């Protein structure tokens, strides 16, 4: 560096290098030595180039009636254009090259159309709340509709008696909604014990394997609490049309709470 300065000084003294040229070389040297200055210079050049390029672009304002403006902008991001949306006015401002604008206009016409209404599906869920114990239950009699499931349970569980505590029925009027369906009340475990229950789940009718539709309960939770009782069954459940499914079991001392569910849907 000292050698370079000495060489430049000799050139200046001898009149071989103008002072302006020396200043330019010094400035160029300082710029190359400072990465932040170089980065700002490159950004300024890019911005100036973009402004010069976009000087001949045309601007159009489109009224958007049916589709979401943000989704529309995402769909149009494939085009070389600048876009601004106004949700309050339901308009989209587009600035683009003249040769591209017709394609953008055609895409907006194709996308901004009335959306077909989603089919409304209804589902009815039946929840059988069963109490299993080591003592055979004599009354009330278990409904015959549950016999096939209870026979299977007797073959895998050691409990001798099964008693139907309650049958709960709930409906969801729109199974495309993620809002949970809730159900609350009390269940009589005995004459002196009536704890509260709470059921919650999001309903969806799906076809997971392409073979048939099922009612899927996301974030399903059934809890029995109060009066010294605390039992909870929670899981994700898929219930085929017209079939009974054992959802889960929760221990209640020497007894067990068993949930059996069936579903009907359109």
PDB file of N, CA, C and O in Angstrom, residues 194-238:
ATOM      1  N   UNK A 194     -73.908 -38.713  40.747  1.00  0.00           N
ATOM      2  CA  UNK A 194     -74.287 -38.227  39.424  1.00  0.00           C
ATOM      3  C   UNK A 194     -73.246 -37.213  38.943  1.00  0.00           C
ATOM      4  O   UNK A 194     -73.485 -35.997  38.966  1.00  0.00           O
ATOM      5  N   UNK A 195     -72.081 -37.703  38.528  1.00  0.00           N
ATOM      6  CA  UNK A 195     -71.043 -36.782  38.052  1.00  0.00           C
ATOM      7  C   UNK A 195     -71.422 -36.164  36.705  1.00  0.00           C
ATOM      8  O   UNK A 195     -72.303 -36.650  35.992  1.00  0.00           O
ATOM      9  N   UNK A 196     -70.739 -35.083  36.390  1.00  0.00           N
ATOM     10  CA  UNK A 196     -70.969 -34.382  35.124  1.00  0.00           C
ATOM     11  C   UNK A 196     -70.115 -34.995  34.021  1.00  0.00           C
ATOM     12  O   UNK A 196     -69.027 -35.510  34.260  1.00  0.00           O
ATOM     13  N   UNK A 197     -70.618 -34.898  32.798  1.00  0.00           N
ATOM     14  CA  UNK A 197     -69.828 -35.345  31.646  1.00  0.00           C
ATOM     15  C   UNK A 197     -69.711 -34.198  30.656  1.00  0.00           C
ATOM     16  O   UNK A 197     -70.548 -33.294  30.603  1.00  0.00           O
ATOM     17  N   UNK A 198     -68.670 -34.251  29.867  1.00  0.00           N
ATOM     18  CA  UNK A 198     -68.469 -33.291  28.790  1.00  0.00           C
ATOM     19  C   UNK A 198     -67.895 -33.999  27.570  1.00  0.00           C
ATOM     20  O   UNK A 198     -66.903 -34.720  27.682  1.00  0.00           O
ATOM     21  N   UNK A 199     -68.543 -33.809  26.445  1.00  0.00           N
ATOM     22  CA  UNK A 199     -68.089 -34.415  25.186  1.00  0.00           C
ATOM     23  C   UNK A 199     -67.773 -33.310  24.200  1.00  0.00           C
ATOM     24  O   UNK A 199     -68.503 -32.315  24.088  1.00  0.00           O
ATOM     25  N   UNK A 200     -66.681 -33.491  23.459  1.00  0.00           N
ATOM     26  CA  UNK A 200     -66.293 -32.505  22.446  1.00  0.00           C
ATOM     27  C   UNK A 200     -65.558 -33.213  21.318  1.00  0.00           C
ATOM     28  O   UNK A 200     -64.719 -34.091  21.562  1.00  0.00           O
ATOM     29  N   UNK A 201     -65.874 -32.831  20.073  1.00  0.00           N
ATOM     30  CA  UNK A 201     -65.183 -33.398  18.911  1.00  0.00           C
ATOM     31  C   UNK A 201     -65.530 -32.581  17.677  1.00  0.00           C
ATOM     32  O   UNK A 201     -66.601 -31.971  17.591  1.00  0.00           O
ATOM     33  N   UNK A 202     -64.622 -32.555  16.719  1.00  0.00           N
ATOM     34  CA  UNK A 202     -64.872 -31.951  15.412  1.00  0.00           C
ATOM     35  C   UNK A 202     -65.261 -33.051  14.432  1.00  0.00           C
ATOM     36  O   UNK A 202     -64.563 -34.061  14.317  1.00  0.00           O
ATOM     37  N   UNK A 203     -66.372 -32.858  13.742  1.00  0.00           N
ATOM     38  CA  UNK A 203     -66.910 -33.869  12.833  1.00  0.00           C
ATOM     39  C   UNK A 203     -66.390 -33.629  11.418  1.00  0.00           C
ATOM     40  O   UNK A 203     -66.362 -32.495  10.948  1.00  0.00           O
ATOM     41  N   UNK A 204     -66.038 -34.723  10.752  1.00  0.00           N
ATOM     42  CA  UNK A 204     -65.695 -34.669   9.326  1.00  0.00           C
ATOM     43  C   UNK A 204     -66.079 -35.984   8.675  1.00  0.00           C
ATOM     44  O   UNK A 204     -65.776 -37.055   9.216  1.00  0.00           O
ATOM     45  N   UNK A 205     -66.744 -35.891   7.534  1.00  0.00           N
ATOM     46  CA  UNK A 205     -67.040 -37.087   6.740  1.00  0.00           C
ATOM     47  C   UNK A 205     -65.949 -37.216   5.691  1.00  0.00           C
ATOM     48  O   UNK A 205     -65.778 -36.330   4.853  1.00  0.00           O
ATOM     49  N   UNK A 206     -65.198 -38.294   5.738  1.00  0.00           N
ATOM     50  CA  UNK A 206     -64.048 -38.470   4.853  1.00  0.00           C
ATOM     51  C   UNK A 206     -64.095 -39.857   4.234  1.00  0.00           C
ATOM     52  O   UNK A 206     -64.846 -40.740   4.665  1.00  0.00           O
ATOM     53  N   UNK A 207     -63.267 -40.013   3.215  1.00  0.00           N
ATOM     54  CA  UNK A 207     -63.119 -41.316   2.549  1.00  0.00           C
ATOM     55  C   UNK A 207     -61.626 -41.639   2.520  1.00  0.00           C
ATOM     56  O   UNK A 207     -60.952 -41.443   1.503  1.00  0.00           O
ATOM     57  N   UNK A 208     -61.074 -42.107   3.633  1.00  0.00           N
ATOM     58  CA  UNK A 208     -59.610 -42.198   3.754  1.00  0.00           C
ATOM     59  C   UNK A 208     -58.945 -43.207   2.832  1.00  0.00           C
ATOM     60  O   UNK A 208     -57.826 -42.991   2.376  1.00  0.00           O
ATOM     61  N   UNK A 209     -59.616 -44.324   2.549  1.00  0.00           N
ATOM     62  CA  UNK A 209     -58.981 -45.362   1.741  1.00  0.00           C
ATOM     63  C   UNK A 209     -59.651 -45.566   0.395  1.00  0.00           C
ATOM     64  O   UNK A 209     -59.304 -46.474  -0.358  1.00  0.00           O
ATOM     65  N   UNK A 210     -60.626 -44.704   0.066  1.00  0.00           N
ATOM     66  CA  UNK A 210     -61.319 -44.835  -1.204  1.00  0.00           C
ATOM     67  C   UNK A 210     -62.335 -45.950  -1.248  1.00  0.00           C
ATOM     68  O   UNK A 210     -62.951 -46.194  -2.290  1.00  0.00           O
ATOM     69  N   UNK A 211     -62.562 -46.630  -0.132  1.00  0.00           N
ATOM     70  CA  UNK A 211     -63.492 -47.765  -0.110  1.00  0.00           C
ATOM     71  C   UNK A 211     -64.850 -47.411   0.476  1.00  0.00           C
ATOM     72  O   UNK A 211     -65.819 -48.127   0.274  1.00  0.00           O
ATOM     73  N   UNK A 212     -64.907 -46.355   1.224  1.00  0.00           N
ATOM     74  CA  UNK A 212     -66.170 -45.978   1.832  1.00  0.00           C
ATOM     75  C   UNK A 212     -65.993 -44.815   2.781  1.00  0.00           C
ATOM     76  O   UNK A 212     -64.912 -44.589   3.330  1.00  0.00           O
ATOM     77  N   UNK A 213     -67.051 -44.052   2.976  1.00  0.00           N
ATOM     78  CA  UNK A 213     -66.993 -42.892   3.844  1.00  0.00           C
ATOM     79  C   UNK A 213     -67.079 -43.299   5.308  1.00  0.00           C
ATOM     80  O   UNK A 213     -67.727 -44.296   5.657  1.00  0.00           O
ATOM     81  N   UNK A 214     -66.430 -42.504   6.142  1.00  0.00           N
ATOM     82  CA  UNK A 214     -66.489 -42.692   7.586  1.00  0.00           C
ATOM     83  C   UNK A 214     -66.688 -41.336   8.228  1.00  0.00           C
ATOM     84  O   UNK A 214     -66.362 -40.294   7.646  1.00  0.00           O
ATOM     85  N   UNK A 215     -67.221 -41.356   9.432  1.00  0.00           N
ATOM     86  CA  UNK A 215     -67.305 -40.135  10.234  1.00  0.00           C
ATOM     87  C   UNK A 215     -66.060 -40.080  11.106  1.00  0.00           C
ATOM     88  O   UNK A 215     -65.843 -40.948  11.955  1.00  0.00           O
ATOM     89  N   UNK A 216     -65.230 -39.071  10.883  1.00  0.00           N
ATOM     90  CA  UNK A 216     -64.011 -38.920  11.671  1.00  0.00           C
ATOM     91  C   UNK A 216     -64.233 -37.867  12.742  1.00  0.00           C
ATOM     92  O   UNK A 216     -64.678 -36.757  12.467  1.00  0.00           O
ATOM     93  N   UNK A 217     -63.893 -38.247  13.971  1.00  0.00           N
ATOM     94  CA  UNK A 217     -63.979 -37.335  15.099  1.00  0.00           C
ATOM     95  C   UNK A 217     -62.568 -36.915  15.465  1.00  0.00           C
ATOM     96  O   UNK A 217     -61.789 -37.713  15.989  1.00  0.00           O
ATOM     97  N   UNK A 218     -62.236 -35.677  15.165  1.00  0.00           N
ATOM     98  CA  UNK A 218     -60.924 -35.143  15.511  1.00  0.00           C
ATOM     99  C   UNK A 218     -60.987 -34.508  16.894  1.00  0.00           C
ATOM    100  O   UNK A 218     -61.972 -33.858  17.252  1.00  0.00           O
ATOM    101  N   UNK A 219     -59.906 -34.700  17.655  1.00  0.00           N
ATOM    102  CA  UNK A 219     -59.804 -34.134  19.008  1.00  0.00           C
ATOM    103  C   UNK A 219     -60.989 -34.546  19.878  1.00  0.00           C
ATOM    104  O   UNK A 219     -61.519 -33.740  20.662  1.00  0.00           O
ATOM    105  N   UNK A 220     -61.383 -35.802  19.758  1.00  0.00           N
ATOM    106  CA  UNK A 220     -62.508 -36.298  20.543  1.00  0.00           C
ATOM    107  C   UNK A 220     -62.108 -36.437  22.005  1.00  0.00           C
ATOM    108  O   UNK A 220     -61.049 -36.972  22.333  1.00  0.00           O
ATOM    109  N   UNK A 221     -62.980 -35.950  22.890  1.00  0.00           N
ATOM    110  CA  UNK A 221     -62.738 -36.049  24.328  1.00  0.00           C
ATOM    111  C   UNK A 221     -64.063 -36.259  25.049  1.00  0.00           C
ATOM    112  O   UNK A 221     -65.041 -35.551  24.786  1.00  0.00           O
ATOM    113  N   UNK A 222     -64.080 -37.252  25.930  1.00  0.00           N
ATOM    114  CA  UNK A 222     -65.238 -37.498  26.795  1.00  0.00           C
ATOM    115  C   UNK A 222     -64.720 -37.587  28.213  1.00  0.00           C
ATOM    116  O   UNK A 222     -63.880 -38.434  28.530  1.00  0.00           O
ATOM    117  N   UNK A 223     -65.222 -36.716  29.087  1.00  0.00           N
ATOM    118  CA  UNK A 223     -64.729 -36.671  30.466  1.00  0.00           C
ATOM    119  C   UNK A 223     -65.887 -36.743  31.439  1.00  0.00           C
ATOM    120  O   UNK A 223     -66.910 -36.081  31.286  1.00  0.00           O
ATOM    121  N   UNK A 224     -65.686 -37.573  32.469  1.00  0.00           N
ATOM    122  CA  UNK A 224     -66.634 -37.728  33.560  1.00  0.00           C
ATOM    123  C   UNK A 224     -65.943 -37.224  34.822  1.00  0.00           C
ATOM    124  O   UNK A 224     -64.871 -37.714  35.187  1.00  0.00           O
ATOM    125  N   UNK A 225     -66.540 -36.245  35.484  1.00  0.00           N
ATOM    126  CA  UNK A 225     -65.858 -35.641  36.624  1.00  0.00           C
ATOM    127  C   UNK A 225     -66.870 -35.164  37.654  1.00  0.00           C
ATOM    128  O   UNK A 225     -68.033 -34.872  37.344  1.00  0.00           O
ATOM    129  N   UNK A 226     -66.400 -35.072  38.907  1.00  0.00           N
ATOM    130  CA  UNK A 226     -67.229 -34.607  40.008  1.00  0.00           C
ATOM    131  C   UNK A 226     -67.651 -35.731  40.917  1.00  0.00           C
ATOM    132  O   UNK A 226     -67.695 -36.908  40.518  1.00  0.00           O
ATOM    133  N   UNK A 227     -67.952 -35.391  42.165  1.00  0.00           N
ATOM    134  CA  UNK A 227     -68.404 -36.354  43.167  1.00  0.00           C
ATOM    135  C   UNK A 227     -67.412 -37.501  43.331  1.00  0.00           C
ATOM    136  O   UNK A 227     -67.774 -38.681  43.409  1.00  0.00           O
ATOM    137  N   UNK A 228     -66.121 -37.139  43.368  1.00  0.00           N
ATOM    138  CA  UNK A 228     -65.076 -38.138  43.562  1.00  0.00           C
ATOM    139  C   UNK A 228     -64.754 -38.964  42.336  1.00  0.00           C
ATOM    140  O   UNK A 228     -64.012 -39.953  42.420  1.00  0.00           O
ATOM    141  N   UNK A 229     -65.261 -38.564  41.166  1.00  0.00           N
ATOM    142  CA  UNK A 229     -65.043 -39.321  39.924  1.00  0.00           C
ATOM    143  C   UNK A 229     -64.241 -38.464  38.960  1.00  0.00           C
ATOM    144  O   UNK A 229     -64.515 -37.266  38.802  1.00  0.00           O
ATOM    145  N   UNK A 230     -63.264 -39.078  38.313  1.00  0.00           N
ATOM    146  CA  UNK A 230     -62.494 -38.383  37.280  1.00  0.00           C
ATOM    147  C   UNK A 230     -62.006 -39.408  36.272  1.00  0.00           C
ATOM    148  O   UNK A 230     -61.074 -40.169  36.530  1.00  0.00           O
ATOM    149  N   UNK A 231     -62.653 -39.473  35.130  1.00  0.00           N
ATOM    150  CA  UNK A 231     -62.290 -40.432  34.081  1.00  0.00           C
ATOM    151  C   UNK A 231     -62.390 -39.742  32.734  1.00  0.00           C
ATOM    152  O   UNK A 231     -63.310 -38.938  32.501  1.00  0.00           O
ATOM    153  N   UNK A 232     -61.451 -40.052  31.855  1.00  0.00           N
ATOM    154  CA  UNK A 232     -61.431 -39.380  30.549  1.00  0.00           C
ATOM    155  C   UNK A 232     -61.019 -40.357  29.455  1.00  0.00           C
ATOM    156  O   UNK A 232     -60.106 -41.162  29.631  1.00  0.00           O
ATOM    157  N   UNK A 233     -61.719 -40.257  28.335  1.00  0.00           N
ATOM    158  CA  UNK A 233     -61.374 -41.011  27.128  1.00  0.00           C
ATOM    159  C   UNK A 233     -61.131 -39.991  26.029  1.00  0.00           C
ATOM    160  O   UNK A 233     -62.004 -39.152  25.751  1.00  0.00           O
ATOM    161  N   UNK A 234     -59.972 -40.039  25.411  1.00  0.00           N
ATOM    162  CA  UNK A 234     -59.626 -39.071  24.362  1.00  0.00           C
ATOM    163  C   UNK A 234     -58.856 -39.788  23.262  1.00  0.00           C
ATOM    164  O   UNK A 234     -57.894 -40.514  23.543  1.00  0.00           O
ATOM    165  N   UNK A 235     -59.284 -39.583  22.029  1.00  0.00           N
ATOM    166  CA  UNK A 235     -58.586 -40.198  20.891  1.00  0.00           C
ATOM    167  C   UNK A 235     -59.192 -39.665  19.604  1.00  0.00           C
ATOM    168  O   UNK A 235     -60.228 -38.993  19.613  1.00  0.00           O
ATOM    169  N   UNK A 236     -58.538 -39.984  18.483  1.00  0.00           N
ATOM    170  CA  UNK A 236     -59.116 -39.727  17.163  1.00  0.00           C
ATOM    171  C   UNK A 236     -59.869 -40.984  16.735  1.00  0.00           C
ATOM    172  O   UNK A 236     -59.376 -42.103  16.914  1.00  0.00           O
ATOM    173  N   UNK A 237     -61.060 -40.805  16.197  1.00  0.00           N
ATOM    174  CA  UNK A 237     -61.946 -41.940  15.940  1.00  0.00           C
ATOM    175  C   UNK A 237     -62.469 -41.865  14.511  1.00  0.00           C
ATOM    176  O   UNK A 237     -62.786 -40.784  14.014  1.00  0.00           O
ATOM    177  N   UNK A 238     -62.568 -43.008  13.860  1.00  0.00           N
ATOM    178  CA  UNK A 238     -63.228 -43.118  12.557  1.00  0.00           C
ATOM    179  C   UNK A 238     -64.321 -44.167  12.667  1.00  0.00           C
ATOM    180  O   UNK A 238     -64.058 -45.317  13.037  1.00  0.00           O
TER     181      UNK A 238
END
